[in-house]
XYZ file of C-alpha atoms in Angstrom:
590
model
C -7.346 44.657 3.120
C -4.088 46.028 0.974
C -4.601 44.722 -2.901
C -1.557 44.315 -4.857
C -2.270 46.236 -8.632
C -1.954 43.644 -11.721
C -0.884 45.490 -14.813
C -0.772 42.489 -16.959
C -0.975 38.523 -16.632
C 2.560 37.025 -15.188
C 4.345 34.581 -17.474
C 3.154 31.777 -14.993
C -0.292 32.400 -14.926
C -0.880 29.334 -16.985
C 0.938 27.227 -15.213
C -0.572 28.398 -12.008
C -3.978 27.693 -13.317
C -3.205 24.235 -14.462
C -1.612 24.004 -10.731
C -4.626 24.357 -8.924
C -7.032 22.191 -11.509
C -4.634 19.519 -11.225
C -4.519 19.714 -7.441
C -8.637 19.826 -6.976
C -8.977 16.764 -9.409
C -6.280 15.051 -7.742
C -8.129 15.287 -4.308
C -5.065 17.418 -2.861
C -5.770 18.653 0.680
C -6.009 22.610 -0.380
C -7.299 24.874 2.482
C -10.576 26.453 3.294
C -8.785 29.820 4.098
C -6.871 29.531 0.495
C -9.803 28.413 -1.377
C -11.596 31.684 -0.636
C -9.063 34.126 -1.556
C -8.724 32.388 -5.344
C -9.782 35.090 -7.441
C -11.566 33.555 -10.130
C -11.947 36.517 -12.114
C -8.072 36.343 -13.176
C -8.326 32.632 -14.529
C -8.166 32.927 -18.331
C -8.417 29.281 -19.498
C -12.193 28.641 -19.350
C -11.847 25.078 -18.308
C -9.537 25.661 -15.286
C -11.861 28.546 -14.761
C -14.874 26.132 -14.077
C -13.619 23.703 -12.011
C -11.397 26.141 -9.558
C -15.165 28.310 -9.379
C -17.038 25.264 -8.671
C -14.101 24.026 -6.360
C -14.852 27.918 -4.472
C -18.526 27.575 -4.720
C -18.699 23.798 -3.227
C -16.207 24.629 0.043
C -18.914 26.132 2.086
C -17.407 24.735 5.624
C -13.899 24.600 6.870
C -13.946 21.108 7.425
C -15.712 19.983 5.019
C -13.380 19.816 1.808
C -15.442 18.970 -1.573
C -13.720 16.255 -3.490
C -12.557 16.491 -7.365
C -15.014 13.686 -7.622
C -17.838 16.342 -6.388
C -16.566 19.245 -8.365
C -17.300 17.010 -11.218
C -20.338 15.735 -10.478
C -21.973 19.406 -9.857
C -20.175 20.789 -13.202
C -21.860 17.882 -15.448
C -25.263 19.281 -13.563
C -25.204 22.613 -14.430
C -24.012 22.228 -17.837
C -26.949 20.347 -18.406
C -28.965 22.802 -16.777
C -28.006 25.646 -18.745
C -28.612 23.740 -21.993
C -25.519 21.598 -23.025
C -26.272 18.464 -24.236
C -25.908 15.613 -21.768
C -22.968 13.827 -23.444
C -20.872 17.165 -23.763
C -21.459 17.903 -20.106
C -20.292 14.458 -19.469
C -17.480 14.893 -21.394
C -16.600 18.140 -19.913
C -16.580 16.386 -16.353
C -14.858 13.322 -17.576
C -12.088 15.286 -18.088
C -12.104 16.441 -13.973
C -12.373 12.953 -13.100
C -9.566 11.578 -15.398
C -6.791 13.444 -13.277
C -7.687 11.837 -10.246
C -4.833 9.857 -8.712
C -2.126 12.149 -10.427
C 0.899 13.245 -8.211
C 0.288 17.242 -8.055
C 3.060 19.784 -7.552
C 2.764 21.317 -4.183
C 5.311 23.864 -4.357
C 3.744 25.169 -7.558
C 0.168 25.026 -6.303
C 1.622 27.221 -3.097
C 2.990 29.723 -5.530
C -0.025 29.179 -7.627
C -2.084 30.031 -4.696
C -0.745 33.313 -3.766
C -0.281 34.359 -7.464
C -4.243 33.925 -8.124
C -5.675 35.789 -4.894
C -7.374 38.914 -4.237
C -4.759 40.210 -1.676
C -0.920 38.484 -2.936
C 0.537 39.637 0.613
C -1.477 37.223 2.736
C 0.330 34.267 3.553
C -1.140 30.796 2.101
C -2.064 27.973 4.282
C -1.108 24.839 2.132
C 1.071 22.855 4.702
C 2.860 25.507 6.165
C 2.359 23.355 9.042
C 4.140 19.487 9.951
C 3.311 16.858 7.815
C 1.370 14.705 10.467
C -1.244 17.500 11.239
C -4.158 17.808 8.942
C -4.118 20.804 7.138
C -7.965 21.025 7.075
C -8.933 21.692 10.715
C -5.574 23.519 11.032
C -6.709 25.960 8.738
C -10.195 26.333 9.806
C -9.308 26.600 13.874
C -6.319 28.952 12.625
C -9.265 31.352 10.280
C -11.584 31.267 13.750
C -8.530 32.413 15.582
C -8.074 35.474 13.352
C -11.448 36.489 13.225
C -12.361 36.473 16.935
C -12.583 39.532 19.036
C -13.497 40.845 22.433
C -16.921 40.301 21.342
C -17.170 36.492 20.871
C -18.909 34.455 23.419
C -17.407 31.212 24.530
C -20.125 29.597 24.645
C -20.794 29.800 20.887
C -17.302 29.518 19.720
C -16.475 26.292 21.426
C -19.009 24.113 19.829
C -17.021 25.289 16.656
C -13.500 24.102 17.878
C -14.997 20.977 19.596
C -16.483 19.933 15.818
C -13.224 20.841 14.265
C -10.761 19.067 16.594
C -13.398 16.175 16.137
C -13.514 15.588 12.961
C -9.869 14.564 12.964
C -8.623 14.112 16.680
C -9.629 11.695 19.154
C -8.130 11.574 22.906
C -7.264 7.158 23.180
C -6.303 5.660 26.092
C -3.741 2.610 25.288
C -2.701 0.531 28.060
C -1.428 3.260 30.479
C -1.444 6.191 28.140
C -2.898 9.096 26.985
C -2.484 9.696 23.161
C -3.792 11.908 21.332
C -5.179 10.141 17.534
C -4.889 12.090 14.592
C -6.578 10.604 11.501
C -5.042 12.489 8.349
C -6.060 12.186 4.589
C -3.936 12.201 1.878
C -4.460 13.834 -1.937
C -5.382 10.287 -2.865
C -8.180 10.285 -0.485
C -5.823 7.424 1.553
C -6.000 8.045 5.306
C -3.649 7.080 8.315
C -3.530 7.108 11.457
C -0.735 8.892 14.368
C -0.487 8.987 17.709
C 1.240 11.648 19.548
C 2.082 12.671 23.544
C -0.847 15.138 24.687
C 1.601 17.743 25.406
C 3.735 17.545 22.227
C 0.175 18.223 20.619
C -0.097 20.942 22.942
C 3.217 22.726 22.025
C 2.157 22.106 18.255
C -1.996 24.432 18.779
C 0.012 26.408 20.981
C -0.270 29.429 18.550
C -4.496 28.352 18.141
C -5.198 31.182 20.638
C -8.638 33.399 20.429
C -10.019 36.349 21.866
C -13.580 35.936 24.104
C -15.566 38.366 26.052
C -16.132 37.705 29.563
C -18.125 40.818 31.382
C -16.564 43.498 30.797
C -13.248 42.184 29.722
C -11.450 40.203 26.518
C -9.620 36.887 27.301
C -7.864 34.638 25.508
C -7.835 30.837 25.449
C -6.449 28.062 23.238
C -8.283 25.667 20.827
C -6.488 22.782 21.866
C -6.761 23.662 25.459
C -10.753 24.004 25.450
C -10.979 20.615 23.327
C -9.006 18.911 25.826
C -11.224 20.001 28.847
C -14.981 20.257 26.905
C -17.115 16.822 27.684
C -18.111 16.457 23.896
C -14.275 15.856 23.058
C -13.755 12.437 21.170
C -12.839 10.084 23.624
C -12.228 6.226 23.197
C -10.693 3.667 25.881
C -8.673 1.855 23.248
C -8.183 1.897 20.025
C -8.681 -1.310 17.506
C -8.678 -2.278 13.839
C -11.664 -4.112 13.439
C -13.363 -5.287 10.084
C -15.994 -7.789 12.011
C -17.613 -4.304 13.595
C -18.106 -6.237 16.953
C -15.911 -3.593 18.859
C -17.595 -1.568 21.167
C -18.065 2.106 20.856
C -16.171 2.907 23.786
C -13.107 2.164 21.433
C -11.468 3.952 18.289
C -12.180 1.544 15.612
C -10.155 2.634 12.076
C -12.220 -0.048 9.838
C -14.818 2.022 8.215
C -16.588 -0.518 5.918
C -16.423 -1.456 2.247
C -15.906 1.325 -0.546
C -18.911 0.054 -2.210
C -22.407 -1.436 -2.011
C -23.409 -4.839 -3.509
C -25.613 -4.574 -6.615
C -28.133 -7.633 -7.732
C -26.453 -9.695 -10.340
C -23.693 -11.103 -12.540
C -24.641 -9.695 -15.803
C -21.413 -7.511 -15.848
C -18.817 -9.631 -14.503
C -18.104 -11.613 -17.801
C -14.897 -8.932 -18.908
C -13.955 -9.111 -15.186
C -13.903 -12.607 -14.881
C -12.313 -13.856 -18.111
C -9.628 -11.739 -17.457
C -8.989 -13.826 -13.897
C -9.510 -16.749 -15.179
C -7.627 -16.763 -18.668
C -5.401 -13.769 -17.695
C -4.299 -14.191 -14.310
C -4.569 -17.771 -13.768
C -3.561 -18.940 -17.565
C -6.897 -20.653 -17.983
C -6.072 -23.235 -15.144
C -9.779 -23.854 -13.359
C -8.356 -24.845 -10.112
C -6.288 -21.712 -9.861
C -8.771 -19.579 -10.776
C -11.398 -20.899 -8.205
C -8.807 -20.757 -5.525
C -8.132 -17.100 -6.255
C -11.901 -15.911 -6.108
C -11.851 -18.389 -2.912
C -9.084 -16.005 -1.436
C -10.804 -12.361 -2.331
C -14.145 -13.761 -1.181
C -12.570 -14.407 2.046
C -10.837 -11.002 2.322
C -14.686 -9.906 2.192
C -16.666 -12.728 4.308
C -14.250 -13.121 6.871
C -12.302 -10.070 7.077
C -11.271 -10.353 11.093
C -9.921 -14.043 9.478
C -5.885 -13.590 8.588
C -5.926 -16.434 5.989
C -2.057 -16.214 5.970
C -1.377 -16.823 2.516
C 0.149 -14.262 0.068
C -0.629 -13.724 -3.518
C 2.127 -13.152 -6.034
C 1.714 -12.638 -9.269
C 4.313 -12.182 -12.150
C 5.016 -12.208 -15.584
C 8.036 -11.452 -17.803
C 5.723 -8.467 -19.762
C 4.717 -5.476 -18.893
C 1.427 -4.707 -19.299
C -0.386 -8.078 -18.855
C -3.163 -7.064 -16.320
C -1.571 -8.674 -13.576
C -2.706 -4.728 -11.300
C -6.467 -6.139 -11.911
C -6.828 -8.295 -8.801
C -5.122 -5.291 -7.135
C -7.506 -2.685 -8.435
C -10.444 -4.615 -8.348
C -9.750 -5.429 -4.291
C -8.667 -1.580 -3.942
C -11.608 -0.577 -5.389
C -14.046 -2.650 -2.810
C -11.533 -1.709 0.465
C -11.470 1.743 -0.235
C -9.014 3.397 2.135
C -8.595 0.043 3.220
C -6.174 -0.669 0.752
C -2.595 0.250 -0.045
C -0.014 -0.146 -2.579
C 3.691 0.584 -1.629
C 6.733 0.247 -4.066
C 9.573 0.276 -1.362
C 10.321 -2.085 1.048
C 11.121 0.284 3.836
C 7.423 1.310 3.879
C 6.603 -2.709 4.809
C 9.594 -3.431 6.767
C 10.537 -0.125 8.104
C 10.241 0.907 11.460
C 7.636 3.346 10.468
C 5.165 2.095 8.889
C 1.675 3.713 10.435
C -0.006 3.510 7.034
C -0.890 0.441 7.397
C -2.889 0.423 10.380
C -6.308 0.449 9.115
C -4.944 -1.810 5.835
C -6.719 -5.362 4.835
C -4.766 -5.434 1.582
C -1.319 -4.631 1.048
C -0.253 -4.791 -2.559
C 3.721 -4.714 -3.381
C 4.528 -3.805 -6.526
C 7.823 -3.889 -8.494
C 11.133 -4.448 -6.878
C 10.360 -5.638 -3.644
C 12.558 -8.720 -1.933
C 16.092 -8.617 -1.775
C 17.072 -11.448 -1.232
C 17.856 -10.955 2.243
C 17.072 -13.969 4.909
C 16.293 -11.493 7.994
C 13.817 -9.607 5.330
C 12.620 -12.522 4.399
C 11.455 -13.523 8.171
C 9.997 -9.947 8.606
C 8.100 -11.307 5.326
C 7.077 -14.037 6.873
C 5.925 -12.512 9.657
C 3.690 -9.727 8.389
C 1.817 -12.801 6.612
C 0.804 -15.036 9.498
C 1.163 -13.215 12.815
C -2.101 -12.114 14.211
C -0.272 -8.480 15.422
C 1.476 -5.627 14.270
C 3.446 -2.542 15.905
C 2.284 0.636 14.016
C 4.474 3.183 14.840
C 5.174 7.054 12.916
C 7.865 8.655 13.092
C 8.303 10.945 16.250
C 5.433 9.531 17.246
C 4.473 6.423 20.148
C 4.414 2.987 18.795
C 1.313 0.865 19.422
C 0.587 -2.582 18.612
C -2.867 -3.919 17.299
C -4.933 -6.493 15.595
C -3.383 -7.617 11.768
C -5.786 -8.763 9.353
C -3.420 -7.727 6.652
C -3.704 -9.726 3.380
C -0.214 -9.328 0.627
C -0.633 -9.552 -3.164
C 3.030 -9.046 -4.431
C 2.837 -7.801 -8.390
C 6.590 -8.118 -10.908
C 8.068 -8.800 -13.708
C 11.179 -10.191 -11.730
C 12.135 -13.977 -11.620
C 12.274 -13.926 -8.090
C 9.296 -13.092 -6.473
C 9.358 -14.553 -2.746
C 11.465 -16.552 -0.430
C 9.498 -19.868 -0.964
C 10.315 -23.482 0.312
C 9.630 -26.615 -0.765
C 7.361 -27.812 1.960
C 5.734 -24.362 3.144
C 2.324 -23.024 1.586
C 2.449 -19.153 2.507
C 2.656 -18.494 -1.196
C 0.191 -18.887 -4.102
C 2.604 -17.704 -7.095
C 0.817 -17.245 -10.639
C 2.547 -16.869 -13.874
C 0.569 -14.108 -15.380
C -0.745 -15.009 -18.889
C 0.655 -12.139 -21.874
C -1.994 -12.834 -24.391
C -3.358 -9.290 -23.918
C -0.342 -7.928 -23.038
C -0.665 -3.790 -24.190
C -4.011 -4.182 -25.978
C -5.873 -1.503 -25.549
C -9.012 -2.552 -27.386
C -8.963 -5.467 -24.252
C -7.899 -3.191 -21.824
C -10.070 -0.495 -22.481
C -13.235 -1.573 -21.440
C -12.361 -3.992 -18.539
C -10.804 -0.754 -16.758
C -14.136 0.575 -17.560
C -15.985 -2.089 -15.834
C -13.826 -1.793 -12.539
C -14.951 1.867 -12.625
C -18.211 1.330 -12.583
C -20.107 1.517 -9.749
C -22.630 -1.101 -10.807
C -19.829 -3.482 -12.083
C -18.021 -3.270 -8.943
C -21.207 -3.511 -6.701
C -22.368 -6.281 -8.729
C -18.286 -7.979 -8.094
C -18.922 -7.047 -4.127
C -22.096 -9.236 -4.212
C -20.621 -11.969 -5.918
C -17.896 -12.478 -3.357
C -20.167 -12.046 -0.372
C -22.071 -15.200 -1.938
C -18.893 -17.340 -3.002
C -19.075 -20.775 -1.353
C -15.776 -21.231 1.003
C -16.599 -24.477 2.044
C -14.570 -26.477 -0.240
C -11.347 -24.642 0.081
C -7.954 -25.322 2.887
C -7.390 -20.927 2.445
C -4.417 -22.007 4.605
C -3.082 -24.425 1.966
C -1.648 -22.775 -1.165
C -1.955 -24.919 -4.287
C 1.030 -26.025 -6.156
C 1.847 -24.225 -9.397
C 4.607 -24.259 -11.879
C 5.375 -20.449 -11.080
C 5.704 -21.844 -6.978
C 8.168 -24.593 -7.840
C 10.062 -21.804 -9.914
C 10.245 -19.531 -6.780
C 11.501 -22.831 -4.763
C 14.572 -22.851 -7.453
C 15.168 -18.584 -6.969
C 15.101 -18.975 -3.542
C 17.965 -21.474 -3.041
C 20.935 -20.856 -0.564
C 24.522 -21.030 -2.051
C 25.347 -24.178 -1.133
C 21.772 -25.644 -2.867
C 22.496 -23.498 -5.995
C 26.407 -24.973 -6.225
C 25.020 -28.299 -5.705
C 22.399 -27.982 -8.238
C 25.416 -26.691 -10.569
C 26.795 -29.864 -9.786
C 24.414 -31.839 -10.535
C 23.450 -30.282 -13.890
C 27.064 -29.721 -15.066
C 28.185 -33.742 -13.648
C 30.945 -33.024 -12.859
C 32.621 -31.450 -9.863
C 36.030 -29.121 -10.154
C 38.579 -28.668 -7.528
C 41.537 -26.312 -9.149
C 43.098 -28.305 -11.666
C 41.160 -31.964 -11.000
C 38.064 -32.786 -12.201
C 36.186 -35.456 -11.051
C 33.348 -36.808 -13.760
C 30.226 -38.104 -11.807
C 27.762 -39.723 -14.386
C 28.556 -43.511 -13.383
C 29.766 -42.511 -9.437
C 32.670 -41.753 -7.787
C 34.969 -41.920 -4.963
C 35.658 -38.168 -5.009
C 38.054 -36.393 -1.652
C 35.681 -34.796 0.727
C 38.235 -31.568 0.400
C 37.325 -31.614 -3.169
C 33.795 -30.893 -2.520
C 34.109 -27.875 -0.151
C 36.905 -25.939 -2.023
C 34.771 -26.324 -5.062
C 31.909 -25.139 -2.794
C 34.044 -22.129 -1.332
C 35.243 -21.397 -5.234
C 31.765 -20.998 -6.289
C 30.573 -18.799 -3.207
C 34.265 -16.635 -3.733
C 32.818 -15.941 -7.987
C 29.083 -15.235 -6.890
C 31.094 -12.556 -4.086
C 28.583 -14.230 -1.477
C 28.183 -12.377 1.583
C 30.511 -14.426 4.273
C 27.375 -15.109 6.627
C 26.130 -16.545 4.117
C 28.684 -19.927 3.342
C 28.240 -22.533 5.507
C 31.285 -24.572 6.844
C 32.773 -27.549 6.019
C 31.145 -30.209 8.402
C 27.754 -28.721 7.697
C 28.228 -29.133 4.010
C 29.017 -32.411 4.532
C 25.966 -33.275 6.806
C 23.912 -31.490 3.675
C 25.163 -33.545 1.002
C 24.623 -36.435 2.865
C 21.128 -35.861 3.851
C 20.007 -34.274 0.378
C 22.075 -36.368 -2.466
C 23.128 -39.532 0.023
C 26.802 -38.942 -0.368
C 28.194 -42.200 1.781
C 31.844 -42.750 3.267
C 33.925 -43.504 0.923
C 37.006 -44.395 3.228
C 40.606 -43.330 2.595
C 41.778 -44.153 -0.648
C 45.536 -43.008 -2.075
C 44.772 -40.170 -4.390
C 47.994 -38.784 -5.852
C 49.666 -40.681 -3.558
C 48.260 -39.038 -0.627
C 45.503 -41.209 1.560
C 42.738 -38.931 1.128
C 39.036 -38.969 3.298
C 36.808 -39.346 0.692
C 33.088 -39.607 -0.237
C 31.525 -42.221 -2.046
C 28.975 -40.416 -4.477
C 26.217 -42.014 -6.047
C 25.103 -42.484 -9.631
C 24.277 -39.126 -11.399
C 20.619 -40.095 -11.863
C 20.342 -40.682 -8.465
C 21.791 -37.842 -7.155
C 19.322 -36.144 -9.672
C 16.456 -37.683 -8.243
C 17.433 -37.557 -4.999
C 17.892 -33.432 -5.893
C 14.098 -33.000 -7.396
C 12.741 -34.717 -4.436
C 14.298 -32.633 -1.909
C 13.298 -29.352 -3.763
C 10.083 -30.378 -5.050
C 7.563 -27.813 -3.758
C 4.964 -30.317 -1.590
């Protein structure tokens, strides 16, 4: 193998270091093949130096990728074993384990991987390849390729491939097609699923080639080829999401179980559940018990869509309102997702959540839209979803998908007054940026016993007392009621509050009733749409304003008085209490 000569340390040899540790404790998907070409000797920093050598050391199989997680684990044991102190080692590999989750910098870490190998010519692995294949088994059927010969057997080579192509393909029959399933896995350790046509997959191994003796001659055959034709290949009939584990084997099931395992006892839930109870729910009892109601469902009766949303908001940053979402995450595992765009929840591809129970949506989110707020609507209640990826075949399965919508916006979701889809919290700001609080309640949802201990709980929670189809009312619900309003309900609640209603240069005063032109109504209607620049689909005509006044406020015919000597069809509009009351009652959420 040609070596490159290193006179003296490049300018970015920091940075490169710092590139790889950072992409090891972040869980980033770095290969086999470039794993075992790090020269370790060049590392300077003695930290970076560690984990990247235990990273090496750990990665004994292609397809079997140690975890920063791991690397930490086995750096806290031998510190200890070559005489450190306990709580130094721990310390040491605290500081591993605090840069999980962080977004690494692949382009660096490619540079950073050819920079710090033995031979700088060889080309790197780190998703050279498309983003839907798994880098992992790409690498390791692409290092078997290189290093067969005329004097590898078939026989012992293929129960290599068929492993490989196993651990991350599955051949699934849906309806009347083949597909092949690949399962990938993010950095973050989050995994999804795509399905692709068997000869697209085909085209993609088609440079997976390797070299086999038979007799006295060499051969060549293709990875992807053997996999397809072997009898050990993964084969399912179907493939199904589902969390009650009553699917057969025969079909490709993508729930794979809780995160954690319930531990005995309560004795470490106090932090955990003060902070629902006073935090999230403002101290309000019934709100609190309906909230542990709805995450002990999500874990009892997981294959049960309740079909109500959580949403949860507060005008501070920093309040805590995350904690259901991390606490939930933390149970589900891959199970669990958190998007910030609405395109990856009502886009057409949106194949990472097909093995999702919980679905947080953070930040800026609805849009005020009416068709997104159907697609809303939808993803909440119906019992199916179409998972598609892109360039790849849709297919529809089971949804058990639960929402929990996190912001500090005043509009939150597209609520009604008499639906119950959404349970709406105002989150409390008492604690809002205390670190002291905050501090050792993220502690708790780290720890394993905490968590297990929060698993058991919610397996035990009585359900029998709660409607988990019937949201409660709340302050923060009737709020969303009010955000939600149409134009013509926001100009008529203008009305109302103002008492008076405007038509160019007339006014007409309404506190004691009136006799006011019907015309009157609908230009000032048409005014107030024309300031707001509402979109036209949005403004209703005339005659259906009028059939909406007269059903919300009881506007009544007020015949055809002369007004400015003109006889003028009219309406005769009630006193401004009434129309008040009449207002409240219409919009009051039920």
């Amino acid at each position: 193998m040609a070596k490159n000569a290193r006179t003296s340390v490049s300018g970015d040899q920091r940075k490169f270091e710092k590139a790889i540790h950072d992409g090891i404790c972040s869980d980033m998907n770095i290969a086999f093949g470039d794993a075992k070409e790090i020269d370790v000797s060049l590392i300077q920093d003695e930290h970076y130096k560690r984990v990247i050598s235990t990273y090496v050391d750990l990665f004994e199989r292609p397809h079997v990728r140690p975890t920063g997680q791991d690397v930490a684990k086995e750096i806290q044991i031998r510190l200890t074993r070559s005489g450190m102190a306990m709580e130094d080692a721990e310390r040491i590999a605290d500081r591993v384990e605090d840069f999980h989750g962080i977004e690494p910098d692949t382009l660096l870490i490619r540079r950073a991987l050819k920079g710090l190998r033995t031979d700088t010519t060889a080309p790197t692995y780190l998703h050279e390849i498309s983003e839907s294949a798994h880098p992992v088994a790409y690498d390791a059927l692409l290092i078997l390729c290189r290093e067969s010969t005329g004097a590898t057997v078939l026989n012992e080579i293929t129960p290599e491939i068929i492993s490989i192509f196993n651990s991350t393909h599955s051949v699934v029959l849906h309806g009347s097609k083949t597909l092949i399933c690949e399962r990938a896995t993010d950095h973050k350790g989050g995994v999804s699923y795509a399905f692709s046509k068997p000869e697209d997959k085909r085209q993609f191994y088609g440079n997976l080639n390797f070299s086999y003796q038979q007799g006295e001659q060499t051969k060549k055959a293709n990875c992807y080829g053997v996999w397809m034709k072997d009898f050990s290949r993964s084969t399912f009939h179907g493939v199904v999401f589902d969390p009650s584990g009553r699917a057969s084997n025969r079909f490709l099931n993508m729930w794979q179980g809780f995160a954690v395992k319930p531990a005995d006892g309560d004795d470490l839930l106090d932090r955990i559940m003060w902070h629902l109870k006073h935090i999230i729910c403002c101290g309000n009892d019934e709100h609190f018990r309906f909230l542990l109601a709805w995450m002990a469902h999500l874990i009892q009766k997981p294959e049960e869509k309740s079909g109500i949303c959580v949403a949860l908001k507060s005008d501070a940053r920093g309040t805590g309102k995350s904690t259901v979402s991390r606490l939930l995450s933390r149970l589900l595992g891959q199970h669990a997702i958190t998007v910030q765009d609405s395109k990856h929840l009502l886009g057409a591809f949106n194949s990472h959540l097909a093995n999702k129970l919980l679905v947080t949506i953070e930040e800026a989110f609805w849009s005020g839209s009416p068709k997104d707020a159907g697609k809303i609507r939808t993803l909440i209640t119906e019992s199916t979803i179409s998972i598609e990826a892109k360039g790849k075949d849709a297919i529809e399965v089971d949804s058990f998908h639960r929402f929990l919508m996190i912001t500090n916006n005043d509009w939150v979701v597209p609520q009604t007054a008499n639906e119950r889809r959404f349970f709406v919290l105002e989150v409390s700001d008492e604690k809002a940026n205390n670190r002291d609080y905050f501090k050792p309640l993220n502690a708790d949802i780290e720890d394993e016993q905490t968590i297990g201990q929060f698993l058991n709980f919610l397996q035990d929670y009585d359900l029998s007392s709660f409607d988990l189809r019937k949201a409660p009312r709340t302050e923060a619900t009737q709020q969303q009621v009010m955000e939600s309003l149409e134009p013509h309900e926001e100009w008529l609640s203008g009305i109302i509050e103002n008492g008076e209603i405007i038509d160019g240069n007339q006014s007409y005063d309404l506190e004691g009733g009136a006799i006011v032109p019907k015309g009157s109504f609908f230009e000032s209607y048409t005014g107030y749409c024309q300031k707001l620049s509402v979109s036209g689909h949005r403004i209703i005509n005339e005659k259906k304003l009028g059939r909406y006044l007269i059903g919300t406020v009881s506007l009544i015919d007020g015949g055809r008085p002369t007004i400015n000597g003109k006889r003028t069809t009219c309406y005769k509009v009630p006193l401004l209490e009434e129309m008040k009351s009449a207002f409240d009652k219409a919009y009051e959420y039920q």
